[in-house]
Short mmCIF file of N, CA and C in Angstrom, two decimals:
data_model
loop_
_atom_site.label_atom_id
_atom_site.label_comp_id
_atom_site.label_asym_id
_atom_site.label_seq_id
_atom_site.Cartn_x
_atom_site.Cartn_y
_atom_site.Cartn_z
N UNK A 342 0.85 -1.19 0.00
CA UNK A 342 0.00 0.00 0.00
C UNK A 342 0.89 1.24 0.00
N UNK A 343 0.44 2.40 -1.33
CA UNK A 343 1.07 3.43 -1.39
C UNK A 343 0.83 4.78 -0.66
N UNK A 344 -0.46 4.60 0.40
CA UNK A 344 -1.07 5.46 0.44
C UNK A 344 0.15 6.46 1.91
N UNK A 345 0.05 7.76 1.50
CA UNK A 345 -0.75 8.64 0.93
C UNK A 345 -0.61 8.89 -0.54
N UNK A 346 0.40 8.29 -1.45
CA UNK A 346 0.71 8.40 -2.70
C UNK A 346 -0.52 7.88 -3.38
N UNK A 347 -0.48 8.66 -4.72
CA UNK A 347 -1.58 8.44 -5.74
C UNK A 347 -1.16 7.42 -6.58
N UNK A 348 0.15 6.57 -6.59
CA UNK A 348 0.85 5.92 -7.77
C UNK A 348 2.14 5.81 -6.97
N UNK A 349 2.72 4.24 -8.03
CA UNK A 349 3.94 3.66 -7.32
C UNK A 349 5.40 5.24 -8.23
N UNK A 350 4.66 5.51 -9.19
CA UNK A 350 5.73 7.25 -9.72
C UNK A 350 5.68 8.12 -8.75
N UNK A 351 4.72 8.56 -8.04
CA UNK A 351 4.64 9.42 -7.51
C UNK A 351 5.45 9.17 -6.06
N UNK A 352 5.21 7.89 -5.40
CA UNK A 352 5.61 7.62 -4.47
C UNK A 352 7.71 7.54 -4.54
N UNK A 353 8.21 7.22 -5.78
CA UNK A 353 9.36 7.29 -5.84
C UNK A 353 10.13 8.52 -6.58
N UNK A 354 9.12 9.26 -6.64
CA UNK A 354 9.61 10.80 -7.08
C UNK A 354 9.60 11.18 -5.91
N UNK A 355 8.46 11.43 -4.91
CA UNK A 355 9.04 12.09 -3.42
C UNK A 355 10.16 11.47 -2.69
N UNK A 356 10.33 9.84 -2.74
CA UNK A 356 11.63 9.46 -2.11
C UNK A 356 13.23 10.26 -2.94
N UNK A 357 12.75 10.01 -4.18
CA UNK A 357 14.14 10.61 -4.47
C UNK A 357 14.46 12.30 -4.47
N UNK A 358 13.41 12.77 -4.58
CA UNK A 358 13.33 14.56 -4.05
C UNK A 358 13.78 14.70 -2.05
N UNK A 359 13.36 13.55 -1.36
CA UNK A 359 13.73 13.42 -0.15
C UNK A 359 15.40 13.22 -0.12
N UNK A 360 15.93 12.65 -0.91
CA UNK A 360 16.93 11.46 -0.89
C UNK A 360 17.62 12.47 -1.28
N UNK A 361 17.17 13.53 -2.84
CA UNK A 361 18.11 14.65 -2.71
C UNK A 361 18.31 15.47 -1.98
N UNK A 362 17.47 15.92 -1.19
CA UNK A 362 17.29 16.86 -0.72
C UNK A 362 16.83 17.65 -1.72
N UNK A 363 16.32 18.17 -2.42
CA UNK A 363 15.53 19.18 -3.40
C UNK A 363 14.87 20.31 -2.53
N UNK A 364 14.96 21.15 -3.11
CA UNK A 364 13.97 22.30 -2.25
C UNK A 364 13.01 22.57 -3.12
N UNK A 365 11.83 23.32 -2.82
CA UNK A 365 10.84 23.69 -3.18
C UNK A 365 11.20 24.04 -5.03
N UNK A 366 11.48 25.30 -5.09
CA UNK A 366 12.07 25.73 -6.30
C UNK A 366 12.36 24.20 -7.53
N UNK A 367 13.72 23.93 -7.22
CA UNK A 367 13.93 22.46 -7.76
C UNK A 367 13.26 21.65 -8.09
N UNK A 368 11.79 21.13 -6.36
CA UNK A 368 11.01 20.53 -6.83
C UNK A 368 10.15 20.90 -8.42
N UNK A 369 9.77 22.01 -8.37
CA UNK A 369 8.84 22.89 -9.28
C UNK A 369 9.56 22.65 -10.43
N UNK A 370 10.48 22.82 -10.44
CA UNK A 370 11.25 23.51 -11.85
C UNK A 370 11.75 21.52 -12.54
N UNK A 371 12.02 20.49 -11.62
CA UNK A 371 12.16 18.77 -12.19
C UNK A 371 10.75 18.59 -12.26
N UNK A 372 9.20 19.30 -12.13
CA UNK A 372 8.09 18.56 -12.52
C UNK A 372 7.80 18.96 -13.62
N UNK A 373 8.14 20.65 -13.34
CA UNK A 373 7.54 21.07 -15.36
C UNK A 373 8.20 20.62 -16.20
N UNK A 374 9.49 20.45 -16.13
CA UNK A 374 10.60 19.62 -16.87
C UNK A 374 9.66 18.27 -17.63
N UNK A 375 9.58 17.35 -16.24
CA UNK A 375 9.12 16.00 -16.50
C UNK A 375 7.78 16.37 -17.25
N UNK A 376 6.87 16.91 -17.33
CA UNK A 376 5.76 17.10 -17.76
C UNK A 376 5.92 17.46 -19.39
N UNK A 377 6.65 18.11 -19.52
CA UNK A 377 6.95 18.95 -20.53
C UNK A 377 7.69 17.86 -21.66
N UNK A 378 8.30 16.92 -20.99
CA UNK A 378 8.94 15.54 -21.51
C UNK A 378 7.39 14.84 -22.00
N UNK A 379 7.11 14.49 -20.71
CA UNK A 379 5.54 13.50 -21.02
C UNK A 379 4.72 14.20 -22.13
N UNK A 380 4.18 15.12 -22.05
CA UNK A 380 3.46 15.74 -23.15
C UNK A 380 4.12 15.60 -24.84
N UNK A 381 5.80 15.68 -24.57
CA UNK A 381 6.73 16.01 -25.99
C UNK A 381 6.44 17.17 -26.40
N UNK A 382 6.89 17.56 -25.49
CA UNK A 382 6.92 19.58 -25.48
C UNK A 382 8.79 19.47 -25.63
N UNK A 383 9.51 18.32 -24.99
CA UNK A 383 10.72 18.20 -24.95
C UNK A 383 11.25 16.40 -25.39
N UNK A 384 12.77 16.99 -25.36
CA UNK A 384 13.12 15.49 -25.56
C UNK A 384 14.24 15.30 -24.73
N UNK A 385 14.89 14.09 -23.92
CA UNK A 385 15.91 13.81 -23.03
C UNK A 385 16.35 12.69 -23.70
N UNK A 386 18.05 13.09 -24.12
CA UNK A 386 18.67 11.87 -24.40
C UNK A 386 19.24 10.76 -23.50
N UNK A 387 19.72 11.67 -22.51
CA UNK A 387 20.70 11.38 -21.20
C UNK A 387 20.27 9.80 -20.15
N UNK A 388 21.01 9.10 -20.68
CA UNK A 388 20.56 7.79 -20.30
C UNK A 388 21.37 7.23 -18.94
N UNK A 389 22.67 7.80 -18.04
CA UNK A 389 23.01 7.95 -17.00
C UNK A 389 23.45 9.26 -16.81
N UNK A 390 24.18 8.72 -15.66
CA UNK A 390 25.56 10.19 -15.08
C UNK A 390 26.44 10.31 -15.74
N UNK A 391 27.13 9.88 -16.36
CA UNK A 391 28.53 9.63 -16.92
C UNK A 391 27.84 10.83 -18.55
N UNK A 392 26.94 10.59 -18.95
CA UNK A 392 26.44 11.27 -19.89
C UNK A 392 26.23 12.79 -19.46
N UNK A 393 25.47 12.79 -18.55
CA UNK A 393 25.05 14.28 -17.78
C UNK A 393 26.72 14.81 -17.69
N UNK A 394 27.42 14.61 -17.23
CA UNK A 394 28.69 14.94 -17.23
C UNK A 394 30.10 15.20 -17.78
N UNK A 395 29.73 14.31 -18.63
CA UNK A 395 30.57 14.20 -20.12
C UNK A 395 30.02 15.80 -20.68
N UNK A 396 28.63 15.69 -20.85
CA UNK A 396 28.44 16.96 -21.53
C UNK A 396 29.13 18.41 -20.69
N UNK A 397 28.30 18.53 -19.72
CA UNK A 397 29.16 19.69 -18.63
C UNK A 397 29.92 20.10 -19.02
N UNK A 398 30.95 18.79 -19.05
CA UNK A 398 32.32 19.02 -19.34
C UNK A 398 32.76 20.07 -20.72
N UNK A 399 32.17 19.03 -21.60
CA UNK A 399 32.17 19.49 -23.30
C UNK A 399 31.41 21.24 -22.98
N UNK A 400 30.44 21.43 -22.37
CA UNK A 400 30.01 23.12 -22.19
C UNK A 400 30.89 23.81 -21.76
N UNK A 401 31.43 23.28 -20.34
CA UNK A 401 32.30 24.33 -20.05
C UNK A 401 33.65 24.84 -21.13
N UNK A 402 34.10 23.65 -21.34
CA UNK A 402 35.43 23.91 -22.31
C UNK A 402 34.80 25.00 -23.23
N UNK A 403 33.65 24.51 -23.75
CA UNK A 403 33.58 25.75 -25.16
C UNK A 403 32.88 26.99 -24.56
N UNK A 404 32.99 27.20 -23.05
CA UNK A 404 32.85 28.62 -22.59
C UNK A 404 33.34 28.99 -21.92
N UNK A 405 34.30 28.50 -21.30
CA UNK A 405 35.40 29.03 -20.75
C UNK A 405 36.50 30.06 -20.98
N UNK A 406 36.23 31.18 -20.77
CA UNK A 406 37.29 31.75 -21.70
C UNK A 406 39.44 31.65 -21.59
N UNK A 407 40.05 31.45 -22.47
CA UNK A 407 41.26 31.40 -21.98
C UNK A 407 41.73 32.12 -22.67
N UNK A 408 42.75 32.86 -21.56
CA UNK A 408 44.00 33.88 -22.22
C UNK A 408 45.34 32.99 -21.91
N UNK A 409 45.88 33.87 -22.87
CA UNK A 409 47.33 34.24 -23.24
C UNK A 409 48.34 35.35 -22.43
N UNK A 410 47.97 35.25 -21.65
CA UNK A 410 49.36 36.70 -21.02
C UNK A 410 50.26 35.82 -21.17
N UNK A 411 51.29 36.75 -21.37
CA UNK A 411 52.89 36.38 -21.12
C UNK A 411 53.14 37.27 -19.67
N UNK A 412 53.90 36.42 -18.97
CA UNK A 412 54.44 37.31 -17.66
C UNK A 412 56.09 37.36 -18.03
N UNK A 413 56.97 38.42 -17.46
CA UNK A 413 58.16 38.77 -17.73
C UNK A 413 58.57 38.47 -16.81
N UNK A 414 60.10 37.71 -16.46
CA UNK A 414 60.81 37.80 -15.37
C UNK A 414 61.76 38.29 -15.35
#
């Protein structure tokens, strides 16, 4: 029995919003997300972590800015 949950989704979306710790905001902002998926308002490729992160990575490099100074000694 799931109750007070409406569904065995619902019941393991609040454990893992618990589990993150998520705050309010977060919560709000991973449901319109998910919704916005369900409907196909969006699309998610990202099939683990190693993916979520790989990319990061690949963003930051191409915004990172880097200089060139020369220092004199």
């Amino acid at each position: 029995d799931l109750l007070p949950f409406a569904s065995r989704g619902d019941f393991e979306f609040a454990d893992l919003v618990l589990d993150a710790a998520l705050n309010e905001n977060q919560v709000n902002k991973l449901l319109k997300l998910i919704n916005r998926l369900k409907n196909g308002e969006e699309t998610l490729t990202f099939t683990n972590y190693t993916q979520v992160k790989d990319r990061w990575a690949r963003a930051a490099y191409n915004v990172t800015p880097v200089s060139h100074d020369h220092v004199g000694a």
